[in-house]
Coordinates of C-alpha atoms in Angstrom, one line a residue:
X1 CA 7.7 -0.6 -7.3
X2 CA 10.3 1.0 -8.4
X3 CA 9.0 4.6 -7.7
X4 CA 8.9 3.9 -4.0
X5 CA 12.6 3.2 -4.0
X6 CA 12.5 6.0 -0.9
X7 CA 9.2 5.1 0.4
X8 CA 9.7 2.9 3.7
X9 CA 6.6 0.8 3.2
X10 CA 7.7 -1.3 5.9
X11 CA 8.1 -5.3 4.0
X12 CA 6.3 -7.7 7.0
X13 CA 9.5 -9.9 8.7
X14 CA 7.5 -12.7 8.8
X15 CA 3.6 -14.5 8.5
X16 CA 1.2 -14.4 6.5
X17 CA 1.6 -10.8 5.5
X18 CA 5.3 -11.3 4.8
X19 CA 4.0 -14.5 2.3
X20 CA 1.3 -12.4 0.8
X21 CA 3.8 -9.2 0.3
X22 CA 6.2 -11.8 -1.7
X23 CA 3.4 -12.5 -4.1
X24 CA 2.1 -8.9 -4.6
X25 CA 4.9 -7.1 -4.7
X26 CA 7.9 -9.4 -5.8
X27 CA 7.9 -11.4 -8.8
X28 CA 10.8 -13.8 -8.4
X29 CA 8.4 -17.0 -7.7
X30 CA 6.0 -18.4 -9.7
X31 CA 2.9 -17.6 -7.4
X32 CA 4.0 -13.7 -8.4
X33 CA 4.4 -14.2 -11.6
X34 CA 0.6 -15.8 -11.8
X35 CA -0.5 -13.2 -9.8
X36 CA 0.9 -10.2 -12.0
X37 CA -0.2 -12.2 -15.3
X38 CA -3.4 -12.7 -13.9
X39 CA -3.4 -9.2 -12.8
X40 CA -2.4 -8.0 -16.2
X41 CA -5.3 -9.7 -17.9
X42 CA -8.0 -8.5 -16.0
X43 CA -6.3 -4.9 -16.2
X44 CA -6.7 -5.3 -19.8
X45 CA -9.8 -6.7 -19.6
X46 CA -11.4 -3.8 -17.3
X47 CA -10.3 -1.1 -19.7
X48 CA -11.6 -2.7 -22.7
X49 CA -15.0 -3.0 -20.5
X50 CA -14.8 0.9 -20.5
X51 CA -13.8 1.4 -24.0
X52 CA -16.7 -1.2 -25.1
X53 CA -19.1 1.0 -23.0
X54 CA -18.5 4.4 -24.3
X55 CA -19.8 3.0 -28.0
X56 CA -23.4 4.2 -28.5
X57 CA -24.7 1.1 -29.9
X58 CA -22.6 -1.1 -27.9
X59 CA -24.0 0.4 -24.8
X60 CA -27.5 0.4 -25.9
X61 CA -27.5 -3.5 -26.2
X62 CA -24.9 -4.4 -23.7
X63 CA -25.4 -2.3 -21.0
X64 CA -26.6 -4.8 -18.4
X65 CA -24.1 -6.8 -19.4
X66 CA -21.2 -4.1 -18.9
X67 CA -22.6 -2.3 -15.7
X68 CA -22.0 -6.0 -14.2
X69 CA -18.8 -6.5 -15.9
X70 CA -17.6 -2.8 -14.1
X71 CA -18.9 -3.9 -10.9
X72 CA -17.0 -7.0 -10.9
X73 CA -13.9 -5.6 -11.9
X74 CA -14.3 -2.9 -9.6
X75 CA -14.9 -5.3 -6.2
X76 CA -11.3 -7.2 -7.7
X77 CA -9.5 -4.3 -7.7
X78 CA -10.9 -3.0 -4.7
X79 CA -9.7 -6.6 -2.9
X80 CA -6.6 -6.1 -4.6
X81 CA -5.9 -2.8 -3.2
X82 CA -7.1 -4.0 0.3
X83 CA -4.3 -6.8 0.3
X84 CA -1.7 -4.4 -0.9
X85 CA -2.6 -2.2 2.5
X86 CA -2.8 -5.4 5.1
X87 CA 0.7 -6.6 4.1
X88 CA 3.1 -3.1 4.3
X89 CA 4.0 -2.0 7.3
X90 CA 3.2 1.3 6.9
X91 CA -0.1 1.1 4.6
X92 CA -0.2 5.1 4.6
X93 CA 2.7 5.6 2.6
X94 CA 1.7 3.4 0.0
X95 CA -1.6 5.3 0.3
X96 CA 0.0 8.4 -0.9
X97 CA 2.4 6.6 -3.0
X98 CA 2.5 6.7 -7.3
X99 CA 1.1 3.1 -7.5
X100 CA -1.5 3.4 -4.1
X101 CA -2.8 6.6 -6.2
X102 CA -3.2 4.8 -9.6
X103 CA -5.3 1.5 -7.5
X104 CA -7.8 4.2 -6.0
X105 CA -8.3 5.5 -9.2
X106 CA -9.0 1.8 -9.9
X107 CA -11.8 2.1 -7.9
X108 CA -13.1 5.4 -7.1
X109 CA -15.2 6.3 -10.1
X110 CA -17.3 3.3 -9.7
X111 CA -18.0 4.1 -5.9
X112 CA -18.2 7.9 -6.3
X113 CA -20.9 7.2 -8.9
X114 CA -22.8 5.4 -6.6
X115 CA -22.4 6.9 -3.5
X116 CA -22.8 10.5 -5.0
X117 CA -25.5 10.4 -7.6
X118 CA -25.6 14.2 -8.2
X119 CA -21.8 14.0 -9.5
X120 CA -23.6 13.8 -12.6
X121 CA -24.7 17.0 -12.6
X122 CA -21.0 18.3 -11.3
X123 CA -19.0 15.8 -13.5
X124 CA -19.7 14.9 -17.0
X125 CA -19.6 11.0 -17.2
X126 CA -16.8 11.2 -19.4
X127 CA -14.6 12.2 -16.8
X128 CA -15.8 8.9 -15.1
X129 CA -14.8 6.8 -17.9
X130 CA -11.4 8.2 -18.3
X131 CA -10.5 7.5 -14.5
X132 CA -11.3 4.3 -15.0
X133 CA -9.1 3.9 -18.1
X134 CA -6.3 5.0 -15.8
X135 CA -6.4 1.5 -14.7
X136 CA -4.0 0.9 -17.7
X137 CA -1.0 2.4 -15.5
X138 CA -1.6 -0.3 -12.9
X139 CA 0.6 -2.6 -15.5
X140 CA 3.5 -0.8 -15.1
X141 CA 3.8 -2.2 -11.4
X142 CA 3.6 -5.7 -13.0
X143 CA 6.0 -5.6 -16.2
X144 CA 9.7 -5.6 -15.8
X145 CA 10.3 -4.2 -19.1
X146 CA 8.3 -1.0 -18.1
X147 CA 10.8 -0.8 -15.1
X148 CA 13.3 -1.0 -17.5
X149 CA 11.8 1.7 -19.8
X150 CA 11.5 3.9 -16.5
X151 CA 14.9 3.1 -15.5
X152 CA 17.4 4.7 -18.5
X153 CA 14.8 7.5 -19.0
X154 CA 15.6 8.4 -15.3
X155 CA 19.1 7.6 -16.4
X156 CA 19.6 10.0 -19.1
X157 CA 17.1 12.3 -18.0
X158 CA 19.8 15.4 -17.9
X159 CA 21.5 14.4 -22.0
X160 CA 17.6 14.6 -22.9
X161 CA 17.6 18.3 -21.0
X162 CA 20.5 19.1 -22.8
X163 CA 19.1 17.7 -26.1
X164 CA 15.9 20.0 -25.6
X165 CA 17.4 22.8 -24.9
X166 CA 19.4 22.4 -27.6
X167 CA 16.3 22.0 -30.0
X168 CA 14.5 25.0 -28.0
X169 CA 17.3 27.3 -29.5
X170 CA 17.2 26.1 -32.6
X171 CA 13.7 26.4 -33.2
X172 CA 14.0 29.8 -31.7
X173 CA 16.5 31.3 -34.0
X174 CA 15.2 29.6 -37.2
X175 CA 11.6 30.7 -36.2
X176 CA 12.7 33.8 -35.6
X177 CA 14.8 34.1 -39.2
X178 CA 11.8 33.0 -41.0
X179 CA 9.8 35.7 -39.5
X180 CA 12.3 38.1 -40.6
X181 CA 12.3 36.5 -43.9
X182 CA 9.1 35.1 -45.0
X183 CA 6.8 37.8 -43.0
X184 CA 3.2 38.7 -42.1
X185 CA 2.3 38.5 -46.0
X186 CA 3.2 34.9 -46.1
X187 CA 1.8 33.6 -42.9
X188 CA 4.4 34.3 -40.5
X189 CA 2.7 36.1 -38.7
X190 CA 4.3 36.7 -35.1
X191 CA 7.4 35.0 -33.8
X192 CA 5.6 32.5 -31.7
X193 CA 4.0 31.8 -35.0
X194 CA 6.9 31.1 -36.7
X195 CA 8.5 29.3 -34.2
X196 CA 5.3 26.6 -34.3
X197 CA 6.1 26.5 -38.0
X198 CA 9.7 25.5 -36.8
X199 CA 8.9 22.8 -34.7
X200 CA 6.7 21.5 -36.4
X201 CA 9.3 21.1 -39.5
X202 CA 11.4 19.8 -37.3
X203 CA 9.9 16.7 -36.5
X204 CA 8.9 16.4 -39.5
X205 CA 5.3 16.6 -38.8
X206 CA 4.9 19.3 -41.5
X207 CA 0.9 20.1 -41.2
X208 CA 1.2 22.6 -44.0
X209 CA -1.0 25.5 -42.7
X210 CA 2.0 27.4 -43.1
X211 CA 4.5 27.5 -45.6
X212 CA 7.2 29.6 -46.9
X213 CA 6.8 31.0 -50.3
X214 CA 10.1 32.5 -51.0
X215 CA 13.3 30.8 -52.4
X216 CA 15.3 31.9 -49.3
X217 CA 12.5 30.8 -46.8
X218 CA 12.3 27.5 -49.3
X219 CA 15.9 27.0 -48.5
X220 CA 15.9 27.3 -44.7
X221 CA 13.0 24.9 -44.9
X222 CA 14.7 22.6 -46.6
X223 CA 17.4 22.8 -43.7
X224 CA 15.6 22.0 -41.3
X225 CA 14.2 19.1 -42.4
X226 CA 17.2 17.9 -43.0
X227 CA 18.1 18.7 -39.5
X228 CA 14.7 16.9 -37.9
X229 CA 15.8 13.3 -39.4
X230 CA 18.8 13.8 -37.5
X231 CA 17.6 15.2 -34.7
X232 CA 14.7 12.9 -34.1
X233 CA 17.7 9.7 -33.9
X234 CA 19.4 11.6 -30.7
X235 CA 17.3 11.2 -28.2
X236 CA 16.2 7.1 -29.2
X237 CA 20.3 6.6 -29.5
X238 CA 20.2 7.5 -25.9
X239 CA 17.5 6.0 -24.5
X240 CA 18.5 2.8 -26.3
X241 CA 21.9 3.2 -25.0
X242 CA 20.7 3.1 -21.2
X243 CA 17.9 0.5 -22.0
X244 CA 20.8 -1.7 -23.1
X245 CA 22.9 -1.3 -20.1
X246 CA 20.0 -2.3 -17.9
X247 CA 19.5 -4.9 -19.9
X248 CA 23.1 -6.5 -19.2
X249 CA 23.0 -5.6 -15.6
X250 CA 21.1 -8.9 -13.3
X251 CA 18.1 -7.7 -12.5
X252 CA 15.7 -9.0 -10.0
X253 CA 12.3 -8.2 -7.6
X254 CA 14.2 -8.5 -4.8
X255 CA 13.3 -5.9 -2.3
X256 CA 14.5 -4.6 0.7
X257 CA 12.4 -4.7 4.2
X258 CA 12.8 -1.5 5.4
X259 CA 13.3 1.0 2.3
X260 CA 11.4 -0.8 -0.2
X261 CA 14.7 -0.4 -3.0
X262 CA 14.3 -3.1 -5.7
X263 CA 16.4 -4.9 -8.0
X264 CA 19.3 -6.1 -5.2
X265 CA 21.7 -8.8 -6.8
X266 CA 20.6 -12.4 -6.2
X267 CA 24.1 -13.0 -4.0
X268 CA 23.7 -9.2 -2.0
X269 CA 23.5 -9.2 1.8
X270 CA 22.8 -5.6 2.1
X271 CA 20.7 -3.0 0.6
X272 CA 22.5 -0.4 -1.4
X273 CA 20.2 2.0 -0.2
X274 CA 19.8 2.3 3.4
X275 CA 22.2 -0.5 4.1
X276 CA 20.4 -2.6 6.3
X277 CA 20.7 -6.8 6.1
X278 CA 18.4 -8.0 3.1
X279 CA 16.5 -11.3 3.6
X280 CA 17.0 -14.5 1.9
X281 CA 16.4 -14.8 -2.0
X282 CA 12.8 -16.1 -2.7
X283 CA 12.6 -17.6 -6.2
X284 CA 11.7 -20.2 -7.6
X285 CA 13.4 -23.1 -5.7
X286 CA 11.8 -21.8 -2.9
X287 CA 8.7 -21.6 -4.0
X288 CA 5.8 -24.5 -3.3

């Protein structure tokens, strides 16, 4: 949830729906954490349903069997994303939010398929089968370490900019030099040519459809390899760096009513976002 950290879903005050939003959306007691593993597994589940059906022979002697595995897959997720609606507030935001968009592309293929048989003449099947494998982003909602992940890319967002840009000039001027060097005779054709030769020395891919032939052009070459191994360690050094901060800092489900901002301290009485008074810590101990 941590996309819809300015999304006012509206967190129920009390009831059922406040009980049920504590086990969807918050992780912090043991009935969340069944229901995200649980979730997890028939996630994985679901997509290996869909990989398993687009093998020819597979399919040929399994497809009963996997038209009923999709159709029961499809009805859970469909409940799923049902309860999600009937305990926000404001079930239209989360509609239109990151995670509502990934659950209807949960379900939608399945239903579209049947409700709209000529989509197969509109839409290859294939199309079909990849929305359904977009049920794998569903376990970012339910794995704190893909929070995390999310977190200290946000974080250093603007030194990977910086780093990019960085490269971008690089691979610019060296492309560029090896144009000027190396020529149309050797395979450089164009400057956009030479600068996908660049990049893709600097990362060390090296797919050898082009290659410089000239001591000089063997020389720069030999730079910028050198240059990729180092190059390639900046940006992991500083996702690493923020990964471990979050790391150190507490980190909880904890989530405010109003604004929907996770990952309040277990001891906080207000949200850091919009300020308004949080409501007690569910964990564990509280849990039946």
């Amino acid at each position: 949830m941590s996309n819809l950290t300015t999304e006012a879903l509206g967190k129920p005050l009390n009831g059922w729906r406040l009980q049920l939003y504590i086990i969807i959306f918050e992780a912090d007691t043991r009935a969340g954490r069944r229901f995200d593993q649980v979730l997890i597994a028939v996630i994985l589940a679901s997509v290996a349903v869909v990989m398993a059906d687009s093998v020819g022979h597979i399919n040929d002697r399994f497809h009963g069997w996997l038209t009923l595995a999709e159709w029961f897959f499809t009805l859970l997720f469909t409940l799923e994303y049902a309860a999600r609606l009937s305990c926000v507030r404001h079930p239209w935001r989360y509609v239109f939010s990151f995670y509502g968009i990934v659950d209807l592309l949960a379900v939608l293929p399945t239903y579209l398929a049947l409700l709209v048989p000529e989509v197969g003449v509109l839409i290859d099947v294939r199309i079909l089968r990849l929305l359904r494998v977009f049920r794998v982003f569903k376990l970012s909602a339910y794995v704190s370490e893909y929070r995390m992940l999310g977190q200290a890319l946000r974080a250093s967002k603007r030194k990977i900019m910086v780093f990019l840009t960085a490269v971008l000039m690089i691979v610019l001027v060296v492309g560029t030099l090896m144009y000027v060097v190396e020529g149309p005779a050797n395979g450089y054709t164009s400057i956009p040519t030479s600068v996908y030769w660049a990049i893709t020395t600097m990362t060390t891919v090296g797919f050898g459809d082009i290659t410089p032939k000239t001591d000089l052009g063997r020389l720069i070459a030999s730079a910028m390899m050198l240059l990729g191994w180092g190059t390639l360690a900046v940006p992991t050094g500083i996702v690493t760096a923020e990964m471990a901060y979050a790391r150190n800092a507490p980190s909880t489900t904890r989530t405010c009513q109003e604004c929907l901002t996770e990952g309040h301290m277990p001891d906080a009485n207000f949200c850091r976002h919009c300020g308004v008074r949080l409501p007690a810590y569910a964990n564990d101990a509280d849990a039946p």
